[in-house]
mmCIF file of C-alpha atoms in Angstrom:
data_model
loop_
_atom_site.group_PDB
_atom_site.id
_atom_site.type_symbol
_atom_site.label_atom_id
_atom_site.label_comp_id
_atom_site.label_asym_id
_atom_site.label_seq_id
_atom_site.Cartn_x
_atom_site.Cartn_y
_atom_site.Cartn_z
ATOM 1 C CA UNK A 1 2.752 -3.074 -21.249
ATOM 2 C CA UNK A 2 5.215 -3.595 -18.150
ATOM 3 C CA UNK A 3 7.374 -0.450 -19.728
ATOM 4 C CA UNK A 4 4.585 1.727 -19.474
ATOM 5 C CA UNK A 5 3.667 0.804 -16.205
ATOM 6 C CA UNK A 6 7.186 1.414 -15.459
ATOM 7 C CA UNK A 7 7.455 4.712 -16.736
ATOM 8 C CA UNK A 8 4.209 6.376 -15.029
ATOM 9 C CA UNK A 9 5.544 4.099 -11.662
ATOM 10 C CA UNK A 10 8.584 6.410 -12.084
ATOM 11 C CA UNK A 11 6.654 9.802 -12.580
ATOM 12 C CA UNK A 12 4.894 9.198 -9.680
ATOM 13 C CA UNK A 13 7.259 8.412 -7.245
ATOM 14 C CA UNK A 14 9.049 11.595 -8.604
ATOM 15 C CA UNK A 15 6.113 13.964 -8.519
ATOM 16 C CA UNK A 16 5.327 12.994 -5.074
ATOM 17 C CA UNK A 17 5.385 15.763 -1.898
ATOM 18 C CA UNK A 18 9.055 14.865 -0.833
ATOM 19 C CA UNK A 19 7.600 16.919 2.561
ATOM 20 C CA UNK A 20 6.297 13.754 3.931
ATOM 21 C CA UNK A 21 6.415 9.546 2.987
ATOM 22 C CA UNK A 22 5.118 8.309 -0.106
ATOM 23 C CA UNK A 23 3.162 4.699 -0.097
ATOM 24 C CA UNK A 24 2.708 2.785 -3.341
ATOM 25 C CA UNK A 25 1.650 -0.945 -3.924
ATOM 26 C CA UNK A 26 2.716 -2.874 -6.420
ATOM 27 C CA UNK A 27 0.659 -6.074 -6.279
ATOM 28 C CA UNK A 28 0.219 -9.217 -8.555
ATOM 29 C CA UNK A 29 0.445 -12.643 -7.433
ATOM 30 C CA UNK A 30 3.178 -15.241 -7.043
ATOM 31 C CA UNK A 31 5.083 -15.216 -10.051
ATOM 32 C CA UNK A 32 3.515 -12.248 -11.914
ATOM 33 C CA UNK A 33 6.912 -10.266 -12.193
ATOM 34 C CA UNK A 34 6.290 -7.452 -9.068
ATOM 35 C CA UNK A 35 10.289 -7.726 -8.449
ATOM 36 C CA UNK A 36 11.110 -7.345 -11.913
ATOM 37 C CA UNK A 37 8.918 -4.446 -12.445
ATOM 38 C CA UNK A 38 10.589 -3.079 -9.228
ATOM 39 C CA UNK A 39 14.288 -3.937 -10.856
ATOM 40 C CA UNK A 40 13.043 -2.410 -14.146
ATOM 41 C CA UNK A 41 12.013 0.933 -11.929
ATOM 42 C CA UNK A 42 15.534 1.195 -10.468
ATOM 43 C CA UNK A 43 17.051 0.689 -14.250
ATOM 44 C CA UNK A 44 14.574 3.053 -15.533
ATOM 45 C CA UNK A 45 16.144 5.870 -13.218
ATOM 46 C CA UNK A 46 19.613 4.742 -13.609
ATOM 47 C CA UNK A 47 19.212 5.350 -17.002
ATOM 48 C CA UNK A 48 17.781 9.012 -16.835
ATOM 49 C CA UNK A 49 21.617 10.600 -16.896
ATOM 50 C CA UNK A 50 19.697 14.405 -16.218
ATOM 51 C CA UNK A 51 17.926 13.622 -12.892
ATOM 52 C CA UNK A 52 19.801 12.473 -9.873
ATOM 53 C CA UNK A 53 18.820 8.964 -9.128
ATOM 54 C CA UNK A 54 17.107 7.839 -5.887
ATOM 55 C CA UNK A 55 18.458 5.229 -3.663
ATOM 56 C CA UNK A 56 17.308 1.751 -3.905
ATOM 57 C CA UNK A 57 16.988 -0.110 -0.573
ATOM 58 C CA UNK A 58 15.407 -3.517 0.001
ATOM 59 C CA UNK A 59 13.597 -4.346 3.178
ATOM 60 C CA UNK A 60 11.976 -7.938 3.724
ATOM 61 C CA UNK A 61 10.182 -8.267 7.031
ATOM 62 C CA UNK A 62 9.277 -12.036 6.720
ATOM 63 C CA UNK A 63 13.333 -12.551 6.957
ATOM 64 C CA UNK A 64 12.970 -11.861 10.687
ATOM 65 C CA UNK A 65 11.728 -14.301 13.449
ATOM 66 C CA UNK A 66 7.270 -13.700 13.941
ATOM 67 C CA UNK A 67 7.543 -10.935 17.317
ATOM 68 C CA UNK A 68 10.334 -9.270 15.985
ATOM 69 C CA UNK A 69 10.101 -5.447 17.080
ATOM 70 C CA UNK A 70 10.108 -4.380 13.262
ATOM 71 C CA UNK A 71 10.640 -1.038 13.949
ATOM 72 C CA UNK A 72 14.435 -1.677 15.427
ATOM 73 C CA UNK A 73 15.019 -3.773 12.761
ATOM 74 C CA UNK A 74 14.022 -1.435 10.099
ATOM 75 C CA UNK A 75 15.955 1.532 11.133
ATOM 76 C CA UNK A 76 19.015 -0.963 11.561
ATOM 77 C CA UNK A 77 18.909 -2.099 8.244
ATOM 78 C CA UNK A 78 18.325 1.218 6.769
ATOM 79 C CA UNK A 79 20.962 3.062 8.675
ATOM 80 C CA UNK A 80 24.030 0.190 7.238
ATOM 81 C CA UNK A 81 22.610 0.983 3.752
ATOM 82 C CA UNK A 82 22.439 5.181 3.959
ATOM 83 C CA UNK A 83 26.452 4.422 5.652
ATOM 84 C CA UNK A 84 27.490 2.515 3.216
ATOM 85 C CA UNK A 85 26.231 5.419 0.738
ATOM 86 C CA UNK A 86 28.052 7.786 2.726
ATOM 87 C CA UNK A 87 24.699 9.721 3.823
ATOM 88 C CA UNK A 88 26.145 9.353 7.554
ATOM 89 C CA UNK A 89 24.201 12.016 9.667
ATOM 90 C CA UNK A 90 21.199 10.417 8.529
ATOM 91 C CA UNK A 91 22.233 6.838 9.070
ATOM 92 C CA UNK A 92 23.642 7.588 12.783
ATOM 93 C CA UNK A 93 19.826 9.086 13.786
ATOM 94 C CA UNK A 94 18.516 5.960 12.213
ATOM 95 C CA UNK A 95 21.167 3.911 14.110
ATOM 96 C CA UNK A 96 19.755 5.680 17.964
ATOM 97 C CA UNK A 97 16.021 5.429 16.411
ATOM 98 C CA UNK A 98 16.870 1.474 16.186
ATOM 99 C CA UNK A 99 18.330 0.977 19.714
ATOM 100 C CA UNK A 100 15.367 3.530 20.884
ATOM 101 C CA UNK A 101 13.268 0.858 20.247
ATOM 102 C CA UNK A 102 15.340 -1.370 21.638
ATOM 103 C CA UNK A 103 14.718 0.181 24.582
ATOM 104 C CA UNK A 104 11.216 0.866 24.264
ATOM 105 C CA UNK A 105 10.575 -2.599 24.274
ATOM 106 C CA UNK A 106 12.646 -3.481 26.950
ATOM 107 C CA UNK A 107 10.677 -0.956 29.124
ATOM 108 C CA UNK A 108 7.536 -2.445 27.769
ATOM 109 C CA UNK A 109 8.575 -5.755 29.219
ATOM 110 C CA UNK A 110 10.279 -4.933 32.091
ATOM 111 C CA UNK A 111 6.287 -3.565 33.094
ATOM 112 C CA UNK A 112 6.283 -1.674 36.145
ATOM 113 C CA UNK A 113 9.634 -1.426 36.602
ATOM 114 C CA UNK A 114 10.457 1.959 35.691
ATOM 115 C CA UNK A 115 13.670 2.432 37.664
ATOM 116 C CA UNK A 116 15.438 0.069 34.875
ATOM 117 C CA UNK A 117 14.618 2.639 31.999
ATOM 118 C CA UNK A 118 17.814 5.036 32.858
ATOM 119 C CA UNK A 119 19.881 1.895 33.561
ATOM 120 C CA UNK A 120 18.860 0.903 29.920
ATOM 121 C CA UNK A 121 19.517 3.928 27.981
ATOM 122 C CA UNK A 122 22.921 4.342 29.728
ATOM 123 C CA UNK A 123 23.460 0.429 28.439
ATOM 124 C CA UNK A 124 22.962 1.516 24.974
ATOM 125 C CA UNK A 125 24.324 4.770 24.824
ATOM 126 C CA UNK A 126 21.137 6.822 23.922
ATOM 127 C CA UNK A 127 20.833 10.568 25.411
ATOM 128 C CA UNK A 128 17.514 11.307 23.253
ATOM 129 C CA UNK A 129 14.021 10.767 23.231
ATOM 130 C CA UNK A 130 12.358 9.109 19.738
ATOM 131 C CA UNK A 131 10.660 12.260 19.229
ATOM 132 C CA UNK A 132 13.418 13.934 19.134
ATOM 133 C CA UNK A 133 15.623 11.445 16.877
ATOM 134 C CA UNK A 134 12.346 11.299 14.652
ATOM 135 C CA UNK A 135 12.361 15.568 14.638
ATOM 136 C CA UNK A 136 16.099 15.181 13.559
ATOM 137 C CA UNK A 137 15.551 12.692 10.644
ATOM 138 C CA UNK A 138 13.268 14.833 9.292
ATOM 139 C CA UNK A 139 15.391 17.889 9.121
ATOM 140 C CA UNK A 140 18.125 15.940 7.598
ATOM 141 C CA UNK A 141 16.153 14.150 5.135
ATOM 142 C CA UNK A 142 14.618 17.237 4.035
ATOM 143 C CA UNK A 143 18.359 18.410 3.356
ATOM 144 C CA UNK A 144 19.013 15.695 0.978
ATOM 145 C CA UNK A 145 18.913 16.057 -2.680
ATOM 146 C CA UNK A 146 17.426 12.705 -3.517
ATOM 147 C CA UNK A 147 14.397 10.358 -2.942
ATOM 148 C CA UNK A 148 15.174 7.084 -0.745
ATOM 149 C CA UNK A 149 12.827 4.322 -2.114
ATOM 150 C CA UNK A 150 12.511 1.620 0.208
ATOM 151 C CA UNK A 151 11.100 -1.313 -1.681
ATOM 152 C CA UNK A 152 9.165 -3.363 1.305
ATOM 153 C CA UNK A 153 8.681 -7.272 -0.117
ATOM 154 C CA UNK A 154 7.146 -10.646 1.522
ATOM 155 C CA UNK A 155 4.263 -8.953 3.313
ATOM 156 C CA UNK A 156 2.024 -11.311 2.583
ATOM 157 C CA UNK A 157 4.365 -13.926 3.685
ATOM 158 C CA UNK A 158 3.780 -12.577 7.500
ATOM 159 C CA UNK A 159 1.473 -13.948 9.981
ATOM 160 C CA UNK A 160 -1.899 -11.997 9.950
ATOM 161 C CA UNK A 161 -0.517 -10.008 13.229
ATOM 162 C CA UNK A 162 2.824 -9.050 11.736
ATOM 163 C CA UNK A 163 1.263 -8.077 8.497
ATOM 164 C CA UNK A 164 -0.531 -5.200 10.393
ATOM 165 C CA UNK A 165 2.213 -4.524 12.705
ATOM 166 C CA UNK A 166 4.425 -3.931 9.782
ATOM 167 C CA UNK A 167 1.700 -1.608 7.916
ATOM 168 C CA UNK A 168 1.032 0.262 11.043
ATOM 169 C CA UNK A 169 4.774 0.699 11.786
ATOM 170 C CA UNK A 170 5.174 2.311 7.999
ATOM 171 C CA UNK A 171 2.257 4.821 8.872
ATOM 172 C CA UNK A 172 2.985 6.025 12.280
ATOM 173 C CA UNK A 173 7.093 5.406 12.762
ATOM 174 C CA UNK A 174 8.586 5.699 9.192
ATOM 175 C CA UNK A 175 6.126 8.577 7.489
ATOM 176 C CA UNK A 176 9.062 10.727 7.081
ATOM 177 C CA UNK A 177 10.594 13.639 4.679
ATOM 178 C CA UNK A 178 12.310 11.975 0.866
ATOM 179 C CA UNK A 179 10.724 8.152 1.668
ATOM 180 C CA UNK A 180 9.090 6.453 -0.416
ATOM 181 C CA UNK A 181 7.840 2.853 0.351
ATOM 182 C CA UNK A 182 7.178 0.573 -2.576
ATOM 183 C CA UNK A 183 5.081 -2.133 -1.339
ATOM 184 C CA UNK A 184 5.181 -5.798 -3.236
ATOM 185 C CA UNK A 185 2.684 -7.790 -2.599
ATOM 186 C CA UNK A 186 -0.314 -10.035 -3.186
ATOM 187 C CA UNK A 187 -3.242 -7.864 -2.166
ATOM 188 C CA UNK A 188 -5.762 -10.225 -2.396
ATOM 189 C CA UNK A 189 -4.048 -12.399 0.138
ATOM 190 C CA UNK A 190 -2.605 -9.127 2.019
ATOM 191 C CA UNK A 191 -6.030 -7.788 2.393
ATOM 192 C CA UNK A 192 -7.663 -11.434 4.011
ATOM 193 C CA UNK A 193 -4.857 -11.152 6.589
ATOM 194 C CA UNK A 194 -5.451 -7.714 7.325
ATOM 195 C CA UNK A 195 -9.052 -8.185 7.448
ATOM 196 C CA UNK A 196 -8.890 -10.704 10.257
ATOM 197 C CA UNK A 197 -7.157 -8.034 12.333
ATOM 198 C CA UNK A 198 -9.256 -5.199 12.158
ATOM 199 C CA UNK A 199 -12.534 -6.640 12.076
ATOM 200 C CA UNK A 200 -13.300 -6.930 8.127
ATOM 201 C CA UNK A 201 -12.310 -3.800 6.732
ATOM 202 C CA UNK A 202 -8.833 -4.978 5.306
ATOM 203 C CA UNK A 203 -8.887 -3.352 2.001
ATOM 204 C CA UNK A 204 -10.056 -0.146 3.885
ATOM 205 C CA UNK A 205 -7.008 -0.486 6.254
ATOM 206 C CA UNK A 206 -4.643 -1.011 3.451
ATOM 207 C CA UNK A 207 -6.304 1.978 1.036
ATOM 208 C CA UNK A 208 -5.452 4.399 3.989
ATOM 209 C CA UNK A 209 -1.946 3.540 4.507
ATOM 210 C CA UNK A 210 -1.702 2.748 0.782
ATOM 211 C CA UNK A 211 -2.789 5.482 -1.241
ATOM 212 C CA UNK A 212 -1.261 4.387 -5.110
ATOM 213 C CA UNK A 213 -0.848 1.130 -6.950
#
């Protein structure tokens, strides 16, 4: 029963350590109702008057161009959704984590030419390193007095490259304090595109990032 399955989705996400990011799947195939058992999740808390509620943000990848440096994009996105839910500290870290990355890239393709990295920091305005923006996020998020589930769709939808990016991003950019990551997506076909990028062990890759479904 989807209401069921609803209800122990909900009591997991709340029972998880809020000390670090939570991963759960939610998988099915085309047309077997994952976004409605992700709008019946958000109801479902909206609903419990005696618990504050946790925020809702959607976050589709496959929206964005194939070589797109998810990791600016993400932190983009998720910093005009905390500001427009007044949680502003929070969304002005994830605004310098996003042009961080920006410049990370940059660097990356600029090569050798080192010089150009102050020149490109001064263009954007950024004073800190990532590891320190990422050190402030996670003293701020630990602050706040709710659970930000960010529901990640279209995976599957990615090229086999981008697919991993994106999973690898989650683990080692976004694993921080009150996150939660609700993952839609077909894991059969998830797991053959993964598998071509890490050499056959694609449900193994996804298990370790993914820990519930």
């Amino acid at each position: 029963c989807r209401d069921v399955y609803v209800r122990k989705l909900a009591s997991l996400i709340e029972h998880l350590p809020k000390e670090e990011a939570g991963y759960i799947g939610v998988y099915g195939e085309w047309g077997e109702g994952k976004t409605s058992v992700r709008n019946l999740l958000e109801e479902h808390f909206k609903r419990d008057v005696s618990k504050i509620k946790p925020l809702f943000f959607n976050f589709s990848p496959w929206e964005y161009p194939e070589k797109t440096d998810l990791r600016s994009v993400f932190f983009e996105v998720i910093s005009e959704k905390l500001a427009h839910n007044n949680i502003r500290t929070i969304s002005k870290i994830f605004s310098l984590l996003s042009k961080g990355f920006k410049i990370r890239r940059m660097n990356n393709e600029l090569g050798a030419l080192h010089e150009c990295v102050d020149l490109i920091r001064n263009l954007f305005n950024v004073t800190f390193t990532n590891d320190d923006l990422i050190q402030c996020a996670k003293q701020e998020l630990l602050k706040l007095d709710r659970q930000i589930v960010v529901v990640i769709d279209d995976l599957d939808r990615l090229t086999n490259e981008d697919a991993c990016q994106a999973l690898r991003f989650l683990k080692a950019n976004a694993d921080l304090p009150n996150m939660v990551y609700l993952i839609l997506a077909d894991e059969k076909h998830l797991g053959q595109a993964i598998q071509r990028m890490v050499r056959g062990r694609g449900r193994e890759f996804i298990e370790k990032i993914i820990p519930f479904s």
